[in-house]
Coordinates of C-alpha atoms in Angstrom, one line a residue:
X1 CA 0.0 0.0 0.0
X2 CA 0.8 3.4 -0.4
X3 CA 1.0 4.6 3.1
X4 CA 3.4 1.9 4.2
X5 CA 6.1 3.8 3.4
X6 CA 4.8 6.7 4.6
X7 CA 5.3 5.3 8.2
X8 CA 8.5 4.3 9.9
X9 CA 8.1 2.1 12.4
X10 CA 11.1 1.7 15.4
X11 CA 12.8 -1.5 14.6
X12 CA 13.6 -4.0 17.6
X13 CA 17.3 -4.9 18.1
X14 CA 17.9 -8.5 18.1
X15 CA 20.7 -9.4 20.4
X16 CA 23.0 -11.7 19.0
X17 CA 24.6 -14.7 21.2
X18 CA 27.7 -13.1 22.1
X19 CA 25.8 -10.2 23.3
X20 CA 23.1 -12.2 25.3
X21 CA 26.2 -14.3 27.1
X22 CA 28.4 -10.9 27.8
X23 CA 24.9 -9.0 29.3
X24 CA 23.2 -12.3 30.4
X25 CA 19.2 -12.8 30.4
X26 CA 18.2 -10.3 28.4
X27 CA 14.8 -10.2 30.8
X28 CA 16.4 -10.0 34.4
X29 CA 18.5 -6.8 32.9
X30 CA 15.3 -4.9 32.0
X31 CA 13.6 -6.4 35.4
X32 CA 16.6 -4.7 37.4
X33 CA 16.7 -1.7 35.0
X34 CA 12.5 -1.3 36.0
X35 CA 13.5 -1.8 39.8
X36 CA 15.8 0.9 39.6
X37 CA 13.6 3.0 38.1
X38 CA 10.6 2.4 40.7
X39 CA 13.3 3.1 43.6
X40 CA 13.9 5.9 42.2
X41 CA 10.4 7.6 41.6
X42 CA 9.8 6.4 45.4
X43 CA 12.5 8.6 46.5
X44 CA 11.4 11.9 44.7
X45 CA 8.2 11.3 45.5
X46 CA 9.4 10.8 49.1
X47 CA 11.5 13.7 49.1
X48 CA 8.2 15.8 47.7
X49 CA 6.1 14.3 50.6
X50 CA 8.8 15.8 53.2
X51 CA 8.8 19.1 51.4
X52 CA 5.3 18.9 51.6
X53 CA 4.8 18.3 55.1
X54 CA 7.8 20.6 56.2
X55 CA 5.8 23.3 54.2
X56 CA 2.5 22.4 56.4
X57 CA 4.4 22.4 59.7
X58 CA 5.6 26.3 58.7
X59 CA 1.9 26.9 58.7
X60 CA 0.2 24.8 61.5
X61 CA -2.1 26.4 63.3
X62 CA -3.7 24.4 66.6
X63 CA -7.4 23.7 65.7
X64 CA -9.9 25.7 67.7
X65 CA -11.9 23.3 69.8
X66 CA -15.0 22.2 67.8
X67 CA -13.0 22.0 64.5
X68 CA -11.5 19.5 63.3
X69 CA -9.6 16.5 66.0
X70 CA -10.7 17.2 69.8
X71 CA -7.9 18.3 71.7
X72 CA -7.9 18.2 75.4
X73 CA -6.8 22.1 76.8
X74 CA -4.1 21.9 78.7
X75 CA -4.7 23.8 82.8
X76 CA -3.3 27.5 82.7
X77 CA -2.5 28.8 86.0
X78 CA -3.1 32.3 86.1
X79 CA -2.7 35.0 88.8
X80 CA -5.7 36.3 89.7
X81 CA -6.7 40.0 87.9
X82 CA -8.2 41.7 90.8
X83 CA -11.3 41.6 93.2
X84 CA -14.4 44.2 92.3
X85 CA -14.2 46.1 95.6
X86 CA -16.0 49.2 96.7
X87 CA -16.6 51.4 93.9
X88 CA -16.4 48.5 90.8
X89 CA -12.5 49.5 89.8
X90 CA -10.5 46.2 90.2
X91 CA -7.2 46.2 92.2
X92 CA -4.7 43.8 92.1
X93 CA -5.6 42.4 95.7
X94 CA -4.3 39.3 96.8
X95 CA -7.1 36.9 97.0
X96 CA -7.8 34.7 100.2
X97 CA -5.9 31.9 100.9
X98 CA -8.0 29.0 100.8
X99 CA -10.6 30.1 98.5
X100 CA -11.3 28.7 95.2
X101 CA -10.0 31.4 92.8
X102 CA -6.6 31.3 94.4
X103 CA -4.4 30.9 91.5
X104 CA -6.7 27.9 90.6
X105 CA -5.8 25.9 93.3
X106 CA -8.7 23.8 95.7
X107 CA -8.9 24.7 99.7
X108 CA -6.7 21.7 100.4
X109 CA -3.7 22.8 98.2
X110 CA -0.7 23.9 100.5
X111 CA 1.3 27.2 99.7
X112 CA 3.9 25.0 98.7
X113 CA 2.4 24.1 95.7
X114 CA 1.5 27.1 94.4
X115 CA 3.3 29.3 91.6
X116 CA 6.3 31.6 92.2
X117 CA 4.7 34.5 90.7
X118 CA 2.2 34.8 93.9
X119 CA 2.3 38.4 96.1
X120 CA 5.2 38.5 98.4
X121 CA 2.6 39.8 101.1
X122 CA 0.9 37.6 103.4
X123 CA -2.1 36.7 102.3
X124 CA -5.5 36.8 104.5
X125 CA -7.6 34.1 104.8
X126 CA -11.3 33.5 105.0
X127 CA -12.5 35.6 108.3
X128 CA -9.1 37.3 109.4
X129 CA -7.3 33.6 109.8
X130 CA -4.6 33.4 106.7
X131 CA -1.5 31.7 106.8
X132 CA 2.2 32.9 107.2
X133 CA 5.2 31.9 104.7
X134 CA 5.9 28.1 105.1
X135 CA 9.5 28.8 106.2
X136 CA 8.1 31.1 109.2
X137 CA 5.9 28.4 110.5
X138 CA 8.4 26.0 110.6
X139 CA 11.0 28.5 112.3
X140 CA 8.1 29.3 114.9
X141 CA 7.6 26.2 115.5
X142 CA 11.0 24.7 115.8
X143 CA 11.4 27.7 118.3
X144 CA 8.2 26.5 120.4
X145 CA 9.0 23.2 120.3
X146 CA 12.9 24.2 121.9
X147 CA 10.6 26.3 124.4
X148 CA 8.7 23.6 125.7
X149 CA 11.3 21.0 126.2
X150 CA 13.4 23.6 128.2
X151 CA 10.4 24.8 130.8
X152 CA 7.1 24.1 131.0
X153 CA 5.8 27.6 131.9
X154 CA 6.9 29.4 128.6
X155 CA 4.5 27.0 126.7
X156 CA 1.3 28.3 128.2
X157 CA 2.4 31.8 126.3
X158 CA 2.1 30.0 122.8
X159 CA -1.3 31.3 121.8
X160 CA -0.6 34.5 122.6
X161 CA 2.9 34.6 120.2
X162 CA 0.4 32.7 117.5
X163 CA -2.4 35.4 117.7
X164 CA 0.9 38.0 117.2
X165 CA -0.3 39.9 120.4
X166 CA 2.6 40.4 123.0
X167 CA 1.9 38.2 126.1
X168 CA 2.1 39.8 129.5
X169 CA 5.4 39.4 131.6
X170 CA 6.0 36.9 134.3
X171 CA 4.7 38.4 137.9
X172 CA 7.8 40.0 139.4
X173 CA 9.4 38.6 142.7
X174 CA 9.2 40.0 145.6
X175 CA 12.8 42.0 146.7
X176 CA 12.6 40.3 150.4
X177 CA 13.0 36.4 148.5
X178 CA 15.9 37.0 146.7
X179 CA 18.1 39.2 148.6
X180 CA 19.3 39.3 152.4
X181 CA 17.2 41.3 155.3
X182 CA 19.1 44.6 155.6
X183 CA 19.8 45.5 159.4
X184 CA 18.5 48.8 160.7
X185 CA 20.4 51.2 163.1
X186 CA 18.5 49.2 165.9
X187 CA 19.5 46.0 164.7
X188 CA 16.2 44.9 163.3
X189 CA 15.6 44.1 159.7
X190 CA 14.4 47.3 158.0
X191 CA 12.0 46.0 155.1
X192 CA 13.3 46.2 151.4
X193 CA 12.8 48.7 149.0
X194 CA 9.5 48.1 147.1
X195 CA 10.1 47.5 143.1
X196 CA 9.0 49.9 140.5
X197 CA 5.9 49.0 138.9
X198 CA 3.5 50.3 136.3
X199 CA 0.3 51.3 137.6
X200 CA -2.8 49.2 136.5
X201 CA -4.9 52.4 135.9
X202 CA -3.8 55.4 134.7
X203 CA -4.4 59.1 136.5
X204 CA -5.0 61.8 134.3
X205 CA -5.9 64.8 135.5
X206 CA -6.8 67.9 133.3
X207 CA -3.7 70.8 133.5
X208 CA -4.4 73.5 131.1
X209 CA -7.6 74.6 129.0
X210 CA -6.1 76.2 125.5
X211 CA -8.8 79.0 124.5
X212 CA -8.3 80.8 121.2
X213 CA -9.7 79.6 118.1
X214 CA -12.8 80.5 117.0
X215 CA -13.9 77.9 115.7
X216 CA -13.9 73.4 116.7
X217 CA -10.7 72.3 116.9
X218 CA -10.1 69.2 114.1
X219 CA -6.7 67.9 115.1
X220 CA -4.2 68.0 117.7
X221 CA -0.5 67.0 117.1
X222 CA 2.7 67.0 119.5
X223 CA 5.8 67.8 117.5
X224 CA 8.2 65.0 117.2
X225 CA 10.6 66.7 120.0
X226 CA 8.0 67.0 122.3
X227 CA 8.2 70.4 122.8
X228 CA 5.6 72.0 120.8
X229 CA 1.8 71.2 120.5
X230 CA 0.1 72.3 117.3
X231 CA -4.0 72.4 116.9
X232 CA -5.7 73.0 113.6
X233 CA -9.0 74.7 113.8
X234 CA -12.1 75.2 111.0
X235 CA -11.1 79.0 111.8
X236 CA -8.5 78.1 108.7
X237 CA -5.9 78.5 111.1
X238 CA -2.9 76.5 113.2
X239 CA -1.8 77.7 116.5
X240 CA 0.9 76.5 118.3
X241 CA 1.8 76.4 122.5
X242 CA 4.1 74.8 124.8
X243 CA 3.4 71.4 125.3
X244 CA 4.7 71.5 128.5
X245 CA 3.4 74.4 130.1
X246 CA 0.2 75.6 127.3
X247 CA 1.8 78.9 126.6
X248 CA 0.9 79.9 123.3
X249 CA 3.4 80.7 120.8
X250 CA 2.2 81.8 117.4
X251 CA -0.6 81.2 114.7
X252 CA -0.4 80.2 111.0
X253 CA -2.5 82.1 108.8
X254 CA -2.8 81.4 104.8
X255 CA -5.9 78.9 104.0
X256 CA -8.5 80.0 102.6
X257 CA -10.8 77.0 104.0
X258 CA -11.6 75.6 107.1
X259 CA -8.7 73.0 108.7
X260 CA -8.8 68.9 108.8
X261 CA -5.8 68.1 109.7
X262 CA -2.3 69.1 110.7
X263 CA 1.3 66.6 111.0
X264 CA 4.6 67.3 112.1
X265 CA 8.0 67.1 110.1
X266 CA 10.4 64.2 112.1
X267 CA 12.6 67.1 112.3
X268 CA 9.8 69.2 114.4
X269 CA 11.0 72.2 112.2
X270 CA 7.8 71.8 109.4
X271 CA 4.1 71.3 109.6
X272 CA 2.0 70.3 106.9
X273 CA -1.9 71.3 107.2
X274 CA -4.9 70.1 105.0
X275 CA -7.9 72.7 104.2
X276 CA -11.4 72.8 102.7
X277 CA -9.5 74.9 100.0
X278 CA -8.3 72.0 98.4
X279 CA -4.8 72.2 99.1
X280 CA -1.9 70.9 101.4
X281 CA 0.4 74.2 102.8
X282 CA 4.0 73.5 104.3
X283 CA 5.1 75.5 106.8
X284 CA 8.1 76.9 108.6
X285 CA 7.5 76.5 112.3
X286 CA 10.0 79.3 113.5
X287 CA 8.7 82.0 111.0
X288 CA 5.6 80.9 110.7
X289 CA 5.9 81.9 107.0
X290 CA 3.9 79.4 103.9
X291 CA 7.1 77.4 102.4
X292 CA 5.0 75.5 99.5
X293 CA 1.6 75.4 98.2
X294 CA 0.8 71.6 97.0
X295 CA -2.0 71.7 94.4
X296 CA -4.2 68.9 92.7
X297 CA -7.1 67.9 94.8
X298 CA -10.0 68.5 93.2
X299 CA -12.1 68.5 96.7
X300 CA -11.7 68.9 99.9
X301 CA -8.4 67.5 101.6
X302 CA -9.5 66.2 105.1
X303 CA -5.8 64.2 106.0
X304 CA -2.2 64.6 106.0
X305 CA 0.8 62.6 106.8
X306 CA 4.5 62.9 106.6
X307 CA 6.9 60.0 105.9
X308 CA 9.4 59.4 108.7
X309 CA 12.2 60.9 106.8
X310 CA 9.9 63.8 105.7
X311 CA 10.7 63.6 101.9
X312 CA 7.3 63.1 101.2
X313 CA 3.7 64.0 102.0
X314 CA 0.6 61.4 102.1
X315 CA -2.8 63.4 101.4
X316 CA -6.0 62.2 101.4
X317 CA -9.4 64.1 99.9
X318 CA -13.0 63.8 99.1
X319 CA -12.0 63.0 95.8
X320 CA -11.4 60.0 96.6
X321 CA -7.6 59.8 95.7
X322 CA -5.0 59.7 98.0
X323 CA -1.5 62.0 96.5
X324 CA 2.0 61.6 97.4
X325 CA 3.8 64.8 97.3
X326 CA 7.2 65.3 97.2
X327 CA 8.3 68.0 99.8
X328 CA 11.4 69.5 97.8
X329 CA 9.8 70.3 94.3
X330 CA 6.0 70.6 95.7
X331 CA 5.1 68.0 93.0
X332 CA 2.4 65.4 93.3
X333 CA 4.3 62.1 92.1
X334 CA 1.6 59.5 92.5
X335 CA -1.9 59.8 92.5
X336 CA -3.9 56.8 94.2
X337 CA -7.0 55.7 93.2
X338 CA -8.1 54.8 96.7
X339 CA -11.9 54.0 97.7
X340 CA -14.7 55.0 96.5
X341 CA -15.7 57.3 99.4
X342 CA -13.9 60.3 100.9
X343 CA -10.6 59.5 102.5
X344 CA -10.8 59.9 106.0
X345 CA -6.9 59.2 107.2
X346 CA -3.6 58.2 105.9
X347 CA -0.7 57.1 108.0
X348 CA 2.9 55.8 107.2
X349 CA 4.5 52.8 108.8
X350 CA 7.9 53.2 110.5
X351 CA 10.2 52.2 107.6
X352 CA 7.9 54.4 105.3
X353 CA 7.6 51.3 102.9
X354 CA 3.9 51.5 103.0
X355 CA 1.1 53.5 103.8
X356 CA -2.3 52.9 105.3
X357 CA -5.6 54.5 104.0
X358 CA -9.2 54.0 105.0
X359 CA -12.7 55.4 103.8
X360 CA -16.2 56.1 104.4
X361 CA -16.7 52.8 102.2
X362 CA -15.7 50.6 104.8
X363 CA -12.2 49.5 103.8
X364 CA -8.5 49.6 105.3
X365 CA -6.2 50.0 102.4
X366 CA -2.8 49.2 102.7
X367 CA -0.3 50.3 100.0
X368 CA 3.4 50.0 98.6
X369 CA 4.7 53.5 98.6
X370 CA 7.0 52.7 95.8
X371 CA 5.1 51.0 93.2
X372 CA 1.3 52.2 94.5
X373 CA -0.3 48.7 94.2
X374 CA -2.5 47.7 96.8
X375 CA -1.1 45.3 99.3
X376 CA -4.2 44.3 101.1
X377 CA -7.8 45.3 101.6
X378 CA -9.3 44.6 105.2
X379 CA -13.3 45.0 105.7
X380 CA -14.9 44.1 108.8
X381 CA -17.9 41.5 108.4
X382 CA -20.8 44.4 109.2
X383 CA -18.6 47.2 106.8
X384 CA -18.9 50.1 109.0
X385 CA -18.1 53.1 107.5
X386 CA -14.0 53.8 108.7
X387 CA -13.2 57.2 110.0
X388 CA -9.4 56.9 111.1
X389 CA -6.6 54.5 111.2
X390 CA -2.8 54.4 111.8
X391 CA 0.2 51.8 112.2
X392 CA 0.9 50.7 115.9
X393 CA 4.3 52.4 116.8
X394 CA 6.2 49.2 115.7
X395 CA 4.2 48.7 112.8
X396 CA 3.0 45.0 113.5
X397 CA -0.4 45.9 113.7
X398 CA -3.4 49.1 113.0
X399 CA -5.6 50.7 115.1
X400 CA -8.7 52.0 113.0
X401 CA -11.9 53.7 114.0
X402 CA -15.5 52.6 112.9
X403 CA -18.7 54.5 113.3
X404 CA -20.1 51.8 115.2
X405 CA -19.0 53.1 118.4
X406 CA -15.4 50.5 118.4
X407 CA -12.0 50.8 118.0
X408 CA -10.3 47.8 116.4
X409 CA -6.8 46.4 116.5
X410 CA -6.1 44.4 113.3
X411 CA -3.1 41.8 112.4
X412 CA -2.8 43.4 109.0
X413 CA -0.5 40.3 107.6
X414 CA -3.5 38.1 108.3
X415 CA -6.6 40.7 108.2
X416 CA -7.5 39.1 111.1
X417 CA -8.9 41.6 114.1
X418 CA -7.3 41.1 117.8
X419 CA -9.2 43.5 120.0
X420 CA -12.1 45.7 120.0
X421 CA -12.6 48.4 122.4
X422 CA -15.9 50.1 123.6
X423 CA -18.1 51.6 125.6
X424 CA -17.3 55.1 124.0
X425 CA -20.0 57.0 122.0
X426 CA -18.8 57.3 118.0
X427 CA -21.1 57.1 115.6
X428 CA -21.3 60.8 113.4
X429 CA -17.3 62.3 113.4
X430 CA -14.0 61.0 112.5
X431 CA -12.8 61.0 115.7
X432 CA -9.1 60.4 116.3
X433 CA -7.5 56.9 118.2
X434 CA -3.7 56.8 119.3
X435 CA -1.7 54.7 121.5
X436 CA -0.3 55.6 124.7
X437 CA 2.9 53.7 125.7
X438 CA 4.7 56.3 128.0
X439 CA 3.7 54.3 131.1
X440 CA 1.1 51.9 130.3
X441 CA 0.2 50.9 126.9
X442 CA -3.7 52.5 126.5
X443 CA -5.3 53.1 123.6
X444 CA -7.3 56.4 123.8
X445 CA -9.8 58.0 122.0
X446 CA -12.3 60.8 121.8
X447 CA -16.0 60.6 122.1
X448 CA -18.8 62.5 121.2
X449 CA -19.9 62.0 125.1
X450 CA -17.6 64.7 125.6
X451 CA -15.2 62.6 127.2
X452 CA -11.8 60.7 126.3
X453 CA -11.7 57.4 127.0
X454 CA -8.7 54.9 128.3
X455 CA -8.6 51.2 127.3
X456 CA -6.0 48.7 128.5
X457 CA -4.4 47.2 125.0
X458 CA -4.7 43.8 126.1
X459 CA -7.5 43.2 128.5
X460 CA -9.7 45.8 126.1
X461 CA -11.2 47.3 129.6
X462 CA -11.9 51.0 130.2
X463 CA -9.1 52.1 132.9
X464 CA -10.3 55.9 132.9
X465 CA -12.7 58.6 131.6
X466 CA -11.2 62.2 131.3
X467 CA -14.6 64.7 131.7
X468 CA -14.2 68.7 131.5
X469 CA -15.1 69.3 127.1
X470 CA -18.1 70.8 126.7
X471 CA -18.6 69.0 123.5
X472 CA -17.6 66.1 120.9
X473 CA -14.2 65.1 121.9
X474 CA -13.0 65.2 117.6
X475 CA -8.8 64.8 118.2
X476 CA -6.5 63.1 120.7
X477 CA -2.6 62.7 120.8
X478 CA -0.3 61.5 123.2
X479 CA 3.1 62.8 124.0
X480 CA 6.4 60.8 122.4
X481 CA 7.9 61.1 125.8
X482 CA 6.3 61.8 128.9
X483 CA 2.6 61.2 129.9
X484 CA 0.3 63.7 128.8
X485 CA -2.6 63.8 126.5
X486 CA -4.1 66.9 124.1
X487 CA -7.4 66.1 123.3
X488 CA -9.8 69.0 121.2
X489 CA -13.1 69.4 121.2
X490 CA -15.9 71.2 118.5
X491 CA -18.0 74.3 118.0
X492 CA -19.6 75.0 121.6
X493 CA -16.1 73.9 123.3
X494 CA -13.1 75.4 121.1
X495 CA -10.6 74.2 123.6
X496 CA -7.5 72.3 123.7
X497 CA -6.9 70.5 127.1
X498 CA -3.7 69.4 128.1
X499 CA -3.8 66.3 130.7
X500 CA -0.8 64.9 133.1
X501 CA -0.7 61.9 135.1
X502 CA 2.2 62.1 137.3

């Protein structure tokens, strides 16, 4: 045909016989030729596979739960944001040991299992109980433990150390036991000197009535040195006497508003005052001359407090806020958001580390003076509304104020309350509490009986009633020194009493 030649068709090679012996079986040589080939189109398309996955790893993304496989979440361990507190602003507050939001943890999980990153404060538990740092406990009790193996007596003192009040000291021995009978010029035994020892009650007894403002007197504060008594007065002014003898020395004129408050520089050379005008003045004790005006309230500023090294200045307002001012430029350098009612006191502690606030809203605030976070919240079970508060004088504990007619003294590591004191009359004015530890350890406070009131610190008992105001009793303070008492009183009084006990 004509279109046979038209297509040229590949013609198959024969082998000959030499060829087939040299090569061998002509069909195992294409078999191991096909092998070779399949091995090697496994590996490129193994080598494409890897590439492929390598490519899908880049771009994994974990599945969100409901698509695709199930995955099981793994536990995330979170600090805690902040409690809703007063107001609704959340603060970083360290939650209650024990309870079930604690870092995720159940109420039988130890501190020893929890995360480093908790608070390095000591946390409150529950109702005021709250447990210390592990290696405390285990040093308190290894120190018990040597205590009660080496006399008997010491152990009965263990609940008081626990509840962190001091106990009361061993009964003192009688001179005549220990020591020989002296012999008297008629050769009998003259009896021993008798031992120095506190008095149970105390024996105030009113010394001077101050009379010159024109107005109720809203604080009372002894300088530092002890010399000088200074008294703040809604008359927008401060006056100034002798604490020892009431003389008066000089009064500070410059507000424009009524007074709250008044504090001493540790120096006893400054005062700091807070007014109805909004502002904090510093003054110059000898001159009586305005040294800074500190501006940035927006309401009334109704508390004051120098630091003990009297770099800086603690105000609290109605606005709710509580500043830090710093004494040299006048500048505010942290602003507190602090409750959500007006700020009724401030107070340092004794390392000026921390600072303690409280509020019309109920709650005792403590705070870290450097970094302004809130160390602890404590709220009594019936939330009274808080009108003062201030560190004990070796800052282990705080005495605060309620207008429920008590004064409390709180374990602030453990929010846990140790005393209450009564039987005064508080339930309108911020009236002031201090402690007394001169010769007895007291707590005193005004009243709006007119009266100030004595408690013993430990037993919680009345040990006296000072009477002679004519009206609420707003301000007390107690000498650094020696025993005496300033207490002021409001608008149908206007005095400043000095009381002695001798």
């Amino acid at each position: 045909m004509e279109h046979d030649d038209d297509v040229t068709l590949p013609a198959k090679r024969v082998q000959s016989p030499a060829e087939a012996h040299i090569s061998g079986n002509g069909e195992e040589e294409e078999e191991e030729d096909t092998s070779k080939r399949r091995r090697t189109d496994n590996s490129e398309e193994e080598e494409e596979e890897e590439e492929e996955d390598s490519e899908s790893e880049n771009e994994f993304e974990p599945p969100r739960p409901g698509a695709g496989k199930s995955h099981t979440a793994l536990p995330q361990h979170r600090p805690p944001a902040g409690k809703t507190v007063g107001a609704g602003k959340r603060y970083n507050i360290p939650m209650a040991a024990g309870s079930s939001d604690d870092y995720g943890s159940s109420e039988e999980s130890s501190e020893d299992d929890a995360p480093d990153d908790r608070p390095a404060f000591p946390r409150g538990g529950g109702k005021g109980g709250g447990k210390m740092f592990s290696s405390k406990m285990l040093a308190r009790k290894a120190l018990q433990a040597s205590r009660q193996e080496s006399s008997d007596e010491e152990s009965d003192n263990d609940d008081d150390t626990e509840t962190g009040v001091p106990s009361a000291p061993p009964p003192l021995k009688r001179v005549e036991e220990e020591k020989r009978p002296v012999q008297g010029t008629n050769g009998q035994s003259a009896p021993p000197a008798a031992p120095a020892v506190v008095a149970d009650t105390p024996d105030y007894v009113l010394k001077y009535s101050l009379v010159g403002h024109r107005k109720g007197v809203s604080s009372v504060k002894f300088s530092p040195d002890g010399n000088w008594l200074a008294s703040s007065s809604a008359d927008k002014t401060v006056k100034l006497w002798n604490a020892y003898n009431g003389k008066y020395d000089k009064t500070l004129e410059g507000h424009t508003g009524g007074l709250s408050d008044v504090t001493w520089s540790s120096d006893s050379r400054y005062l700091a005052t807070a007014s109805d005008d909004k502002t904090v003045r510093i003054w110059d004790r000898d001159s009586g001359r305005t040294l800074k005006v500190l501006k940035g309230h927006t309401n009334y500023v109704f508390c004051v407090c120098y630091n003990p090294k009297s770099t800086m200045l603690a105000s609290g307002s109605f606005d709710e806020t509580v500043r830090i001012w710093d004494v040299h430029t006048g500048r505010c350098i942290r602003t507190l958001p602090a409750h959500s009612d007006p700020v009724s006191a401030v107070h340092f502690n004794r390392d000026g580390t921390m600072i303690v606030t409280c509020s019309y809203d109920g709650l005792i605030r403590i705070w870290d003076i450097n970094t302004g976070q809130c160390l602890k919240t404590i709220v009594d079970d019936k939330n009274p509304p808080v009108s003062f508060v201030k560190f004990s004088p070796n800052s282990k504990f705080i005495l605060s104020a309620t207008l429920d007619d008590t004064l409390r003294l709180w374990n602030y590591h453990t929010g846990k309350c140790l005393k209450s004191y009564k039987g005064h009359s508080n339930s309108t004015y911020c009236c002031f509490g201090t402690f007394s530890v001169t010769g007895g350890k007291w707590i005193v406070s005004g009243s709006e009986d007119h009266c100030v009131y004595l408690w013993n610190l430990q037993n919680t008992n009345i040990v006296q009633k000072l009477h002679g105001h004519t009206d609420v009793v707003l301000c007390v303070d107690c000498h650094p020194t020696k025993n005496i008492i300033a207490s002021g009183s409001l608008e149908k009084d206007k005095s400043v009493k000095i009381w002695k006990h001798e």
